[in-house]
Amino acid sequence: MNVFKPLLSTMLAASFFVATSCSQTKKADQQRPIELGIKLADSDMARFPDASMLDWSSKPKWSYTQGLVSLALQRLTDETGDQKYYDYGFAYADKMIGEDGSIKTYKKEKYNLDLVNSGKILFQIYAKTGEQRFKTAMDTLYAQLESQPTTSDGGYWHKKIYPYQMWLDGVYMADPFHAQYGKVFNKPEAIDHAMHQVFTIQKHTHDSITGLNFHGWDESREQAWADSVTGLSQHVWGRAQGWYAMALVDILDFVPEDHPQRAEFIGILKSVYTAILKAQDPTTGVWWQVMDAPGREGNYLESTCSSMFVYAFAKANRMGYVDDSYMEAAKKGFDGIVRNFIKTEEDGSLSLTQCCAVAGLGGNPYRDGSFEYYTSTEIRDNDPKGVGPFVMATIELQKDLDQHTK
């Protein structure tokens, strides 16, 4: 499974971004990017009718993947007006949050940044329903971040069980929520804290050679995966870089235009995105599982990080943070995903293939962060960590297309 094998769908093999105006012909209308997002969302909802069971969970749980897909579907309702996508995420929140605002299966004392991510869907749910329990749940997650253990320079530990460690993944899990909480509930210090996490992890994980970011940093230098001098993990893992790329553009939604560090923050975004752009595979338009070892035997082109980068590039261009070359790269990346990773099943549903199921650092059994580790983890179809970003990417690409065909 570690060797990349193109999966062509005859229905979808043609480029979605042709020279003709997509508003002029029926054929072009069928090439609207969001139609693929809708179809993949519908397919995933059929596979997992209950969002609490996403990620092949054996029982309902409050976890980041459920929130990731639910957030993508919330945005699909915002874009299409179809209420069923919002309802999917609402049903998850309704099931997992008690009348008193307690979150089922959540334990603050774990200080696990992953558990904050699903809180992002609660802002819209609370705004629509006015139910205090959803605000109480958000307050609980905010309180976790306010007391999260940190490195000596204020970087959040990824989890309490991973002391003194910052992972790129955690920036997406916690910091867009933290910044949004700050904006919505007038806590400007929360926005500052979210930005500080980016400044801190960028300082520690930036690779001066590739411009990319290593997966993790251990301040204590005690972990076997960490370099004894720098504390850095060995490689640039595609999805960790993808989480970070999405976090950067999402946090900026809540940073005031006159914030004294906004320009510095955008500078980091541009630097990170420049490196990701250079790492795009020129032939396929997608990205490698281990980004600092393109083409190495055993490496493979991977769909979850590719979907994340397409989303990040397209949104950043729409927001004016980066130039149009990134939108062109996003379109090229999307075409590559469609050609190589989207599969039409016998029942007509869509699948996203070539998804890295999971990867991490440390733990038991121990994950050593080696090239062999990242390329030997399970590969599967329709992982939520790919489905959610893919849907969000189609929304961003559709916004751009609509803007240019009005």
mmCIF file of C-alpha atoms in Angstrom:
data_model
loop_
_atom_site.group_PDB
_atom_site.id
_atom_site.type_symbol
_atom_site.label_atom_id
_atom_site.label_comp_id
_atom_site.label_asym_id
_atom_site.label_seq_id
_atom_site.Cartn_x
_atom_site.Cartn_y
_atom_site.Cartn_z
ATOM 1 C CA MET A 1 0.000 0.000 0.000
ATOM 2 C CA ASN A 2 2.943 2.375 0.373
ATOM 3 C CA VAL A 3 3.420 2.736 -3.361
ATOM 4 C CA PHE A 4 1.284 5.441 -4.967
ATOM 5 C CA LYS A 5 -1.178 4.006 -7.474
ATOM 6 C CA PRO A 6 -3.352 6.461 -9.439
ATOM 7 C CA LEU A 7 -7.068 5.766 -9.135
ATOM 8 C CA LEU A 8 -8.819 7.220 -12.153
ATOM 9 C CA SER A 9 -12.566 7.710 -12.203
ATOM 10 C CA THR A 10 -13.870 7.965 -15.740
ATOM 11 C CA MET A 11 -16.661 10.224 -14.553
ATOM 12 C CA LEU A 12 -14.307 12.665 -12.859
ATOM 13 C CA ALA A 13 -11.043 12.452 -14.745
ATOM 14 C CA ALA A 14 -11.481 15.700 -16.701
ATOM 15 C CA SER A 15 -10.122 18.895 -15.217
ATOM 16 C CA PHE A 16 -12.554 20.928 -13.132
ATOM 17 C CA PHE A 17 -10.955 24.189 -14.117
ATOM 18 C CA VAL A 18 -11.364 24.558 -17.854
ATOM 19 C CA ALA A 19 -10.947 27.779 -19.761
ATOM 20 C CA THR A 20 -14.645 28.175 -20.524
ATOM 21 C CA SER A 21 -16.892 30.033 -18.150
ATOM 22 C CA CYS A 22 -18.608 27.612 -15.793
ATOM 23 C CA SER A 23 -21.826 29.612 -15.970
ATOM 24 C CA GLN A 24 -22.262 29.187 -19.722
ATOM 25 C CA THR A 25 -22.872 25.513 -20.375
ATOM 26 C CA LYS A 26 -24.434 22.503 -18.716
ATOM 27 C CA LYS A 27 -21.114 20.713 -18.933
ATOM 28 C CA ALA A 28 -19.379 23.533 -17.141
ATOM 29 C CA ASP A 29 -22.104 23.655 -14.508
ATOM 30 C CA GLN A 30 -21.418 20.003 -13.744
ATOM 31 C CA GLN A 31 -17.812 20.983 -13.119
ATOM 32 C CA ARG A 32 -18.656 23.196 -10.134
ATOM 33 C CA PRO A 33 -16.200 22.092 -7.417
ATOM 34 C CA ILE A 34 -18.836 22.216 -4.704
ATOM 35 C CA GLU A 35 -20.826 19.475 -6.422
ATOM 36 C CA LEU A 36 -18.054 17.039 -5.547
ATOM 37 C CA GLY A 37 -18.033 18.336 -1.985
ATOM 38 C CA ILE A 38 -21.772 17.793 -1.754
ATOM 39 C CA LYS A 39 -21.534 14.300 -3.171
ATOM 40 C CA LEU A 40 -18.700 13.280 -0.859
ATOM 41 C CA ALA A 41 -20.568 14.777 2.118
ATOM 42 C CA ASP A 42 -23.741 12.880 1.192
ATOM 43 C CA SER A 43 -21.732 9.689 0.761
ATOM 44 C CA ASP A 44 -20.063 10.125 4.133
ATOM 45 C CA MET A 45 -23.353 10.862 5.889
ATOM 46 C CA ALA A 46 -24.708 7.627 4.424
ATOM 47 C CA ARG A 47 -21.661 5.751 5.691
ATOM 48 C CA PHE A 48 -21.880 7.386 9.126
ATOM 49 C CA PRO A 49 -25.480 8.535 9.776
ATOM 50 C CA ASP A 50 -24.511 9.385 13.362
ATOM 51 C CA ALA A 51 -21.614 11.861 13.525
ATOM 52 C CA SER A 52 -20.636 10.611 16.980
ATOM 53 C CA MET A 53 -19.578 7.347 15.334
ATOM 54 C CA LEU A 54 -17.332 8.946 12.726
ATOM 55 C CA ASP A 55 -13.819 7.564 12.337
ATOM 56 C CA TRP A 56 -15.152 4.027 12.827
ATOM 57 C CA SER A 57 -15.642 4.682 16.524
ATOM 58 C CA SER A 58 -17.021 1.778 18.557
ATOM 59 C CA LYS A 59 -19.013 4.141 20.759
ATOM 60 C CA PRO A 60 -19.983 7.830 20.766
ATOM 61 C CA LYS A 61 -17.172 10.130 21.775
ATOM 62 C CA TRP A 62 -16.171 13.780 21.846
ATOM 63 C CA SER A 63 -13.191 13.881 19.511
ATOM 64 C CA TYR A 64 -11.608 16.086 16.902
ATOM 65 C CA THR A 65 -12.637 14.139 13.803
ATOM 66 C CA GLN A 66 -16.340 14.452 14.570
ATOM 67 C CA GLY A 67 -15.956 18.189 14.891
ATOM 68 C CA LEU A 68 -13.869 18.451 11.740
ATOM 69 C CA VAL A 69 -16.483 16.853 9.495
ATOM 70 C CA SER A 70 -19.367 18.598 11.273
ATOM 71 C CA LEU A 71 -17.687 21.979 10.784
ATOM 72 C CA ALA A 72 -17.208 21.283 7.094
ATOM 73 C CA LEU A 73 -20.890 20.393 6.796
ATOM 74 C CA GLN A 74 -21.936 23.521 8.696
ATOM 75 C CA ARG A 75 -20.095 25.528 6.075
ATOM 76 C CA LEU A 76 -21.809 23.501 3.358
ATOM 77 C CA THR A 77 -25.173 24.621 4.726
ATOM 78 C CA ASP A 78 -23.917 28.205 4.777
ATOM 79 C CA GLU A 79 -22.941 27.910 1.119
ATOM 80 C CA THR A 80 -25.855 25.852 -0.237
ATOM 81 C CA GLY A 81 -28.707 26.609 2.136
ATOM 82 C CA ASP A 82 -29.369 22.901 2.605
ATOM 83 C CA GLN A 83 -30.290 22.479 6.276
ATOM 84 C CA LYS A 84 -29.440 18.775 6.506
ATOM 85 C CA TYR A 85 -25.723 19.470 6.724
ATOM 86 C CA TYR A 86 -26.108 21.797 9.711
ATOM 87 C CA ASP A 87 -28.503 19.309 11.298
ATOM 88 C CA TYR A 88 -25.849 16.596 11.093
ATOM 89 C CA GLY A 89 -23.494 18.558 13.329
ATOM 90 C CA PHE A 90 -26.296 19.760 15.579
ATOM 91 C CA ALA A 91 -27.340 16.162 16.241
ATOM 92 C CA TYR A 92 -23.774 15.438 17.330
ATOM 93 C CA ALA A 93 -23.668 18.385 19.713
ATOM 94 C CA ASP A 94 -27.160 17.633 21.009
ATOM 95 C CA LYS A 95 -26.153 14.048 21.760
ATOM 96 C CA MET A 96 -22.820 14.807 23.381
ATOM 97 C CA ILE A 97 -23.686 17.883 25.457
ATOM 98 C CA GLY A 98 -25.981 17.465 28.447
ATOM 99 C CA GLU A 99 -28.602 19.906 29.685
ATOM 100 C CA ASP A 100 -26.088 21.219 32.214
ATOM 101 C CA GLY A 101 -23.478 21.828 29.496
ATOM 102 C CA SER A 102 -21.312 18.861 30.448
ATOM 103 C CA ILE A 103 -19.549 17.169 27.529
ATOM 104 C CA LYS A 104 -19.866 13.411 27.443
ATOM 105 C CA THR A 105 -16.536 11.511 27.413
ATOM 106 C CA TYR A 106 -14.584 14.774 27.833
ATOM 107 C CA LYS A 107 -12.135 15.070 30.709
ATOM 108 C CA LYS A 108 -10.441 18.398 31.260
ATOM 109 C CA GLU A 109 -7.717 16.845 33.375
ATOM 110 C CA LYS A 110 -6.301 15.138 30.290
ATOM 111 C CA TYR A 111 -5.362 18.567 28.906
ATOM 112 C CA ASN A 112 -5.665 17.101 25.416
ATOM 113 C CA LEU A 113 -5.710 19.782 22.711
ATOM 114 C CA ASP A 114 -7.476 17.379 20.336
ATOM 115 C CA LEU A 115 -10.583 17.587 22.511
ATOM 116 C CA VAL A 116 -10.982 21.310 21.874
ATOM 117 C CA ASN A 117 -11.496 21.067 18.118
ATOM 118 C CA SER A 118 -15.149 20.007 18.157
ATOM 119 C CA GLY A 119 -15.951 23.157 20.102
ATOM 120 C CA LYS A 120 -15.755 25.084 16.816
ATOM 121 C CA ILE A 121 -19.191 23.878 15.753
ATOM 122 C CA LEU A 122 -20.772 25.228 18.930
ATOM 123 C CA PHE A 123 -20.458 28.908 18.026
ATOM 124 C CA GLN A 124 -23.021 28.650 15.243
ATOM 125 C CA ILE A 125 -25.207 26.210 17.168
ATOM 126 C CA TYR A 126 -25.313 28.535 20.172
ATOM 127 C CA ALA A 127 -26.025 31.551 17.958
ATOM 128 C CA LYS A 128 -28.931 29.727 16.306
ATOM 129 C CA THR A 129 -30.457 28.062 19.360
ATOM 130 C CA GLY A 130 -29.551 30.373 22.227
ATOM 131 C CA GLU A 131 -29.273 27.306 24.457
ATOM 132 C CA GLN A 132 -27.010 28.013 27.426
ATOM 133 C CA ARG A 133 -25.680 24.461 27.521
ATOM 134 C CA PHE A 134 -23.703 25.078 24.345
ATOM 135 C CA LYS A 135 -22.166 28.231 25.787
ATOM 136 C CA THR A 136 -21.305 26.325 28.963
ATOM 137 C CA ALA A 137 -19.549 23.653 26.910
ATOM 138 C CA MET A 138 -17.525 26.317 25.104
ATOM 139 C CA ASP A 139 -16.636 27.867 28.449
ATOM 140 C CA THR A 140 -15.331 24.487 29.596
ATOM 141 C CA LEU A 141 -13.051 24.156 26.581
ATOM 142 C CA TYR A 142 -11.876 27.744 26.974
ATOM 143 C CA ALA A 143 -11.077 27.065 30.634
ATOM 144 C CA GLN A 144 -8.928 24.111 29.591
ATOM 145 C CA LEU A 145 -6.839 26.312 27.346
ATOM 146 C CA GLU A 146 -6.492 28.982 29.996
ATOM 147 C CA SER A 147 -4.867 26.430 32.298
ATOM 148 C CA GLN A 148 -3.172 24.211 29.687
ATOM 149 C CA PRO A 149 0.367 23.189 30.753
ATOM 150 C CA THR A 150 3.010 24.988 28.725
ATOM 151 C CA THR A 151 6.657 24.961 27.751
ATOM 152 C CA SER A 152 8.951 27.531 29.322
ATOM 153 C CA ASP A 153 8.046 30.035 26.594
ATOM 154 C CA GLY A 154 4.291 29.498 26.796
ATOM 155 C CA GLY A 155 3.698 26.843 24.144
ATOM 156 C CA TYR A 156 0.865 24.458 24.915
ATOM 157 C CA TRP A 157 1.770 20.857 25.623
ATOM 158 C CA HIS A 158 -0.041 18.720 23.085
ATOM 159 C CA LYS A 159 -1.462 16.572 25.882
ATOM 160 C CA LYS A 160 -0.690 16.164 29.548
ATOM 161 C CA ILE A 161 0.700 12.707 28.745
ATOM 162 C CA TYR A 162 3.131 14.367 26.304
ATOM 163 C CA PRO A 163 4.904 16.842 28.612
ATOM 164 C CA TYR A 164 6.989 19.669 27.134
ATOM 165 C CA GLN A 165 5.965 18.675 23.605
ATOM 166 C CA MET A 166 4.438 20.917 20.960
ATOM 167 C CA TRP A 167 2.966 19.277 17.849
ATOM 168 C CA LEU A 168 1.827 21.098 14.722
ATOM 169 C CA ASP A 169 -1.488 19.232 14.961
ATOM 170 C CA GLY A 170 -2.341 21.018 18.187
ATOM 171 C CA VAL A 171 -2.319 24.460 16.602
ATOM 172 C CA TYR A 172 -5.350 23.532 14.501
ATOM 173 C CA MET A 173 -7.059 21.663 17.320
ATOM 174 C CA ALA A 174 -7.025 24.507 19.800
ATOM 175 C CA ASP A 175 -6.107 27.886 18.430
ATOM 176 C CA PRO A 176 -8.834 28.772 15.891
ATOM 177 C CA PHE A 177 -11.343 27.927 18.640
ATOM 178 C CA HIS A 178 -9.420 30.027 21.147
ATOM 179 C CA ALA A 179 -9.285 33.001 18.810
ATOM 180 C CA GLN A 180 -12.960 32.726 17.868
ATOM 181 C CA TYR A 181 -13.938 32.527 21.528
ATOM 182 C CA GLY A 182 -11.947 35.687 22.106
ATOM 183 C CA LYS A 183 -13.708 37.553 19.326
ATOM 184 C CA VAL A 184 -17.232 36.314 20.030
ATOM 185 C CA PHE A 185 -17.118 36.729 23.805
ATOM 186 C CA ASN A 186 -14.874 39.794 23.980
ATOM 187 C CA LYS A 187 -11.800 38.132 25.403
ATOM 188 C CA PRO A 188 -9.001 39.762 23.389
ATOM 189 C CA GLU A 189 -6.373 37.987 25.461
ATOM 190 C CA ALA A 190 -7.602 34.686 24.001
ATOM 191 C CA ILE A 191 -6.729 35.940 20.524
ATOM 192 C CA ASP A 192 -3.295 36.929 21.783
ATOM 193 C CA HIS A 193 -2.791 33.487 23.278
ATOM 194 C CA ALA A 194 -3.781 31.775 20.031
ATOM 195 C CA MET A 195 -1.345 33.918 18.077
ATOM 196 C CA HIS A 196 1.389 33.234 20.604
ATOM 197 C CA GLN A 197 1.080 29.517 19.940
ATOM 198 C CA VAL A 198 1.851 30.134 16.269
ATOM 199 C CA PHE A 199 4.786 32.398 16.992
ATOM 200 C CA THR A 200 6.158 29.830 19.427
ATOM 201 C CA ILE A 201 5.793 26.698 17.319
ATOM 202 C CA GLN A 202 7.059 28.465 14.210
ATOM 203 C CA LYS A 203 10.195 29.483 16.097
ATOM 204 C CA HIS A 204 10.850 25.933 17.227
ATOM 205 C CA THR A 205 9.779 23.751 14.281
ATOM 206 C CA HIS A 206 10.785 25.778 11.218
ATOM 207 C CA ASP A 207 13.228 23.957 8.947
ATOM 208 C CA SER A 208 15.669 26.471 7.501
ATOM 209 C CA ILE A 209 16.478 24.137 4.596
ATOM 210 C CA THR A 210 12.996 23.369 3.223
ATOM 211 C CA GLY A 211 11.037 26.169 4.901
ATOM 212 C CA LEU A 212 8.580 23.538 6.114
ATOM 213 C CA ASN A 213 7.860 22.557 9.724
ATOM 214 C CA PHE A 214 8.900 19.433 11.571
ATOM 215 C CA HIS A 215 6.033 17.511 13.138
ATOM 216 C CA GLY A 216 6.986 18.020 16.763
ATOM 217 C CA TRP A 217 9.350 19.648 19.239
ATOM 218 C CA ASP A 218 10.293 18.324 22.671
ATOM 219 C CA GLU A 219 11.656 21.038 24.926
ATOM 220 C CA SER A 220 12.957 18.439 27.384
ATOM 221 C CA ARG A 221 14.861 16.520 24.671
ATOM 222 C CA GLU A 222 13.872 13.357 26.538
ATOM 223 C CA GLN A 223 11.869 11.645 23.799
ATOM 224 C CA ALA A 224 13.613 9.075 21.595
ATOM 225 C CA TRP A 225 12.034 10.727 18.546
ATOM 226 C CA ALA A 226 13.580 14.100 19.435
ATOM 227 C CA ASP A 227 16.993 15.293 18.326
ATOM 228 C CA SER A 228 19.210 15.562 21.397
ATOM 229 C CA VAL A 229 20.301 19.087 20.459
ATOM 230 C CA THR A 230 17.268 20.705 18.802
ATOM 231 C CA GLY A 231 14.460 18.633 20.313
ATOM 232 C CA LEU A 232 12.924 18.292 16.843
ATOM 233 C CA SER A 233 11.352 15.237 15.272
ATOM 234 C CA GLN A 234 13.035 13.851 12.174
ATOM 235 C CA HIS A 235 10.600 14.589 9.354
ATOM 236 C CA VAL A 236 7.929 16.840 7.884
ATOM 237 C CA TRP A 237 4.712 14.830 7.987
ATOM 238 C CA GLY A 238 2.178 15.955 5.387
ATOM 239 C CA ARG A 239 -0.908 16.031 7.566
ATOM 240 C CA ALA A 240 0.806 17.788 10.465
ATOM 241 C CA GLN A 241 1.869 20.471 7.982
ATOM 242 C CA GLY A 242 -1.698 20.486 6.686
ATOM 243 C CA TRP A 243 -3.207 21.040 10.122
ATOM 244 C CA TYR A 244 -0.819 23.937 10.615
ATOM 245 C CA ALA A 245 -1.596 25.472 7.222
ATOM 246 C CA MET A 246 -5.337 25.389 7.917
ATOM 247 C CA ALA A 247 -4.863 26.788 11.408
ATOM 248 C CA LEU A 248 -2.963 29.818 10.139
ATOM 249 C CA VAL A 249 -5.662 30.962 7.758
ATOM 250 C CA ASP A 250 -8.504 30.131 10.152
ATOM 251 C CA ILE A 251 -7.048 31.983 13.135
ATOM 252 C CA LEU A 252 -6.796 35.143 11.043
ATOM 253 C CA ASP A 253 -10.596 35.212 10.732
ATOM 254 C CA PHE A 254 -10.671 36.439 14.320
ATOM 255 C CA VAL A 255 -7.596 38.680 14.530
ATOM 256 C CA PRO A 256 -8.543 42.379 14.431
ATOM 257 C CA GLU A 257 -7.271 44.331 11.443
ATOM 258 C CA ASP A 258 -5.447 46.714 13.774
ATOM 259 C CA HIS A 259 -3.842 44.034 15.934
ATOM 260 C CA PRO A 260 -0.174 45.014 16.401
ATOM 261 C CA GLN A 261 1.033 41.496 15.532
ATOM 262 C CA ARG A 262 -1.296 40.808 12.613
ATOM 263 C CA ALA A 263 1.318 41.680 9.983
ATOM 264 C CA GLU A 264 3.890 39.421 11.654
ATOM 265 C CA PHE A 265 1.342 36.606 11.742
ATOM 266 C CA ILE A 266 0.556 37.012 8.042
ATOM 267 C CA GLY A 267 4.290 36.980 7.387
ATOM 268 C CA ILE A 268 4.504 33.534 8.975
ATOM 269 C CA LEU A 269 1.574 32.348 6.873
ATOM 270 C CA LYS A 270 3.285 33.528 3.704
ATOM 271 C CA SER A 271 6.562 31.884 4.670
ATOM 272 C CA VAL A 272 4.911 28.552 5.469
ATOM 273 C CA TYR A 273 2.760 28.608 2.338
ATOM 274 C CA THR A 274 5.756 29.419 0.140
ATOM 275 C CA ALA A 275 7.456 26.262 1.344
ATOM 276 C CA ILE A 276 4.304 24.162 0.863
ATOM 277 C CA LEU A 277 3.935 25.506 -2.664
ATOM 278 C CA LYS A 278 7.494 24.466 -3.482
ATOM 279 C CA ALA A 279 6.750 20.980 -2.145
ATOM 280 C CA GLN A 280 3.757 20.449 -4.459
ATOM 281 C CA ASP A 281 4.415 17.522 -6.774
ATOM 282 C CA PRO A 282 4.791 19.083 -10.237
ATOM 283 C CA THR A 283 3.390 16.084 -12.087
ATOM 284 C CA THR A 284 0.277 15.237 -10.098
ATOM 285 C CA GLY A 285 -0.358 18.509 -8.275
ATOM 286 C CA VAL A 286 -0.724 16.783 -4.903
ATOM 287 C CA TRP A 287 1.633 16.321 -1.944
ATOM 288 C CA TRP A 288 3.726 13.581 -0.355
ATOM 289 C CA GLN A 289 3.109 11.787 2.939
ATOM 290 C CA VAL A 290 6.670 12.626 4.041
ATOM 291 C CA MET A 291 7.183 16.046 2.532
ATOM 292 C CA ASP A 292 10.937 16.321 3.018
ATOM 293 C CA ALA A 293 11.532 13.056 1.130
ATOM 294 C CA PRO A 294 9.641 13.425 -2.171
ATOM 295 C CA GLY A 295 10.004 10.436 -4.452
ATOM 296 C CA ARG A 296 11.881 8.345 -1.925
ATOM 297 C CA GLU A 297 11.114 4.650 -2.235
ATOM 298 C CA GLY A 298 8.235 3.768 0.061
ATOM 299 C CA ASN A 299 6.876 7.318 0.173
ATOM 300 C CA TYR A 300 3.461 7.983 -1.367
ATOM 301 C CA LEU A 301 1.200 10.809 -2.448
ATOM 302 C CA GLU A 302 -1.429 11.366 0.214
ATOM 303 C CA SER A 303 -4.955 12.759 0.069
ATOM 304 C CA THR A 304 -5.657 14.259 3.499
ATOM 305 C CA CYS A 305 -2.753 16.701 3.469
ATOM 306 C CA SER A 306 -3.419 17.485 -0.190
ATOM 307 C CA SER A 307 -7.015 18.423 0.655
ATOM 308 C CA MET A 308 -5.821 20.584 3.547
ATOM 309 C CA PHE A 309 -3.352 22.480 1.392
ATOM 310 C CA VAL A 310 -5.933 23.119 -1.330
ATOM 311 C CA TYR A 311 -8.308 24.529 1.278
ATOM 312 C CA ALA A 312 -5.632 26.668 2.896
ATOM 313 C CA PHE A 313 -4.317 28.085 -0.386
ATOM 314 C CA ALA A 314 -7.761 28.868 -1.791
ATOM 315 C CA LYS A 315 -8.992 30.549 1.371
ATOM 316 C CA ALA A 316 -5.796 32.528 1.875
ATOM 317 C CA ASN A 317 -6.040 33.840 -1.670
ATOM 318 C CA ARG A 318 -9.711 34.757 -1.245
ATOM 319 C CA MET A 319 -8.852 36.652 1.929
ATOM 320 C CA GLY A 320 -6.023 38.521 0.201
ATOM 321 C CA TYR A 321 -3.141 37.085 2.212
ATOM 322 C CA VAL A 322 -1.387 35.494 -0.773
ATOM 323 C CA ASP A 323 -1.277 36.178 -4.506
ATOM 324 C CA ASP A 324 -3.099 34.381 -7.313
ATOM 325 C CA SER A 325 -0.324 31.834 -7.818
ATOM 326 C CA TYR A 326 -1.702 30.074 -4.753
ATOM 327 C CA MET A 327 -5.177 29.866 -6.220
ATOM 328 C CA GLU A 328 -3.675 28.337 -9.342
ATOM 329 C CA ALA A 329 -1.816 25.854 -7.125
ATOM 330 C CA ALA A 330 -5.055 25.106 -5.289
ATOM 331 C CA LYS A 331 -6.818 24.375 -8.572
ATOM 332 C CA LYS A 332 -3.961 22.186 -9.718
ATOM 333 C CA GLY A 333 -4.044 20.375 -6.401
ATOM 334 C CA PHE A 334 -7.782 19.884 -6.598
ATOM 335 C CA ASP A 335 -7.529 18.475 -10.100
ATOM 336 C CA GLY A 336 -4.840 16.121 -8.801
ATOM 337 C CA ILE A 337 -7.062 14.955 -5.957
ATOM 338 C CA VAL A 338 -9.951 14.323 -8.341
ATOM 339 C CA ARG A 339 -7.788 12.393 -10.789
ATOM 340 C CA ASN A 340 -5.829 10.356 -8.296
ATOM 341 C CA PHE A 341 -7.829 10.005 -5.097
ATOM 342 C CA ILE A 342 -11.564 10.289 -5.866
ATOM 343 C CA LYS A 343 -13.256 6.999 -6.668
ATOM 344 C CA THR A 344 -16.836 6.331 -7.694
ATOM 345 C CA GLU A 345 -18.195 3.236 -5.951
ATOM 346 C CA GLU A 346 -20.561 0.722 -7.521
ATOM 347 C CA ASP A 347 -23.522 2.278 -5.689
ATOM 348 C CA GLY A 348 -22.666 5.720 -7.108
ATOM 349 C CA SER A 349 -21.246 7.112 -3.889
ATOM 350 C CA LEU A 350 -17.862 8.825 -3.775
ATOM 351 C CA SER A 351 -14.799 7.787 -1.825
ATOM 352 C CA LEU A 352 -11.606 9.639 -1.016
ATOM 353 C CA THR A 353 -8.728 7.155 -1.231
ATOM 354 C CA GLN A 354 -5.061 7.135 -0.133
ATOM 355 C CA CYS A 355 -5.743 8.579 3.326
ATOM 356 C CA CYS A 356 -3.136 8.106 6.021
ATOM 357 C CA ALA A 357 -5.243 6.775 8.892
ATOM 358 C CA VAL A 358 -3.212 8.110 11.799
ATOM 359 C CA ALA A 359 0.294 9.080 12.827
ATOM 360 C CA GLY A 360 1.808 10.552 15.953
ATOM 361 C CA LEU A 361 4.894 10.675 18.135
ATOM 362 C CA GLY A 362 5.795 8.656 21.207
ATOM 363 C CA GLY A 363 3.078 6.795 23.091
ATOM 364 C CA ASN A 364 2.679 3.045 23.439
ATOM 365 C CA PRO A 365 3.457 1.317 21.142
ATOM 366 C CA TYR A 366 6.189 3.858 20.571
ATOM 367 C CA ARG A 367 6.110 5.999 17.418
ATOM 368 C CA ASP A 368 9.640 7.046 16.597
ATOM 369 C CA GLY A 369 8.941 9.618 13.877
ATOM 370 C CA SER A 370 11.145 7.842 11.358
ATOM 371 C CA PHE A 371 10.525 7.753 7.614
ATOM 372 C CA GLU A 372 9.726 4.060 7.945
ATOM 373 C CA TYR A 373 7.156 4.821 10.635
ATOM 374 C CA TYR A 374 5.250 7.441 8.627
ATOM 375 C CA THR A 375 5.195 5.280 5.501
ATOM 376 C CA SER A 376 4.067 2.111 7.264
ATOM 377 C CA THR A 377 0.932 3.400 8.997
ATOM 378 C CA GLU A 378 -2.474 2.264 7.742
ATOM 379 C CA ILE A 379 -3.825 3.726 4.497
ATOM 380 C CA ARG A 380 -7.591 3.720 4.096
ATOM 381 C CA ASP A 381 -10.494 5.290 2.235
ATOM 382 C CA ASN A 382 -12.755 8.056 3.536
ATOM 383 C CA ASP A 383 -10.822 9.016 6.597
ATOM 384 C CA PRO A 384 -12.630 11.999 8.171
ATOM 385 C CA LYS A 385 -9.354 13.888 8.302
ATOM 386 C CA GLY A 386 -9.528 13.954 4.519
ATOM 387 C CA VAL A 387 -13.291 14.172 3.978
ATOM 388 C CA GLY A 388 -13.712 17.312 6.085
ATOM 389 C CA PRO A 389 -10.903 19.317 4.468
ATOM 390 C CA PHE A 390 -11.918 18.155 0.992
ATOM 391 C CA VAL A 391 -15.466 19.460 1.502
ATOM 392 C CA MET A 392 -14.094 22.749 2.830
ATOM 393 C CA ALA A 393 -11.724 22.977 -0.135
ATOM 394 C CA THR A 394 -14.589 22.628 -2.608
ATOM 395 C CA ILE A 395 -16.445 25.436 -0.846
ATOM 396 C CA GLU A 396 -13.455 27.770 -1.120
ATOM 397 C CA LEU A 397 -12.878 26.901 -4.776
ATOM 398 C CA GLN A 398 -16.550 27.473 -5.505
ATOM 399 C CA LYS A 399 -16.424 30.899 -3.875
ATOM 400 C CA ASP A 400 -13.548 31.813 -6.187
ATOM 401 C CA LEU A 401 -15.331 30.431 -9.236
ATOM 402 C CA ASP A 402 -18.535 32.302 -8.425
ATOM 403 C CA GLN A 403 -16.615 35.515 -7.911
ATOM 404 C CA HIS A 404 -15.105 35.275 -11.394
ATOM 405 C CA THR A 405 -18.281 34.238 -13.234
ATOM 406 C CA LYS A 406 -20.697 36.855 -11.942
#
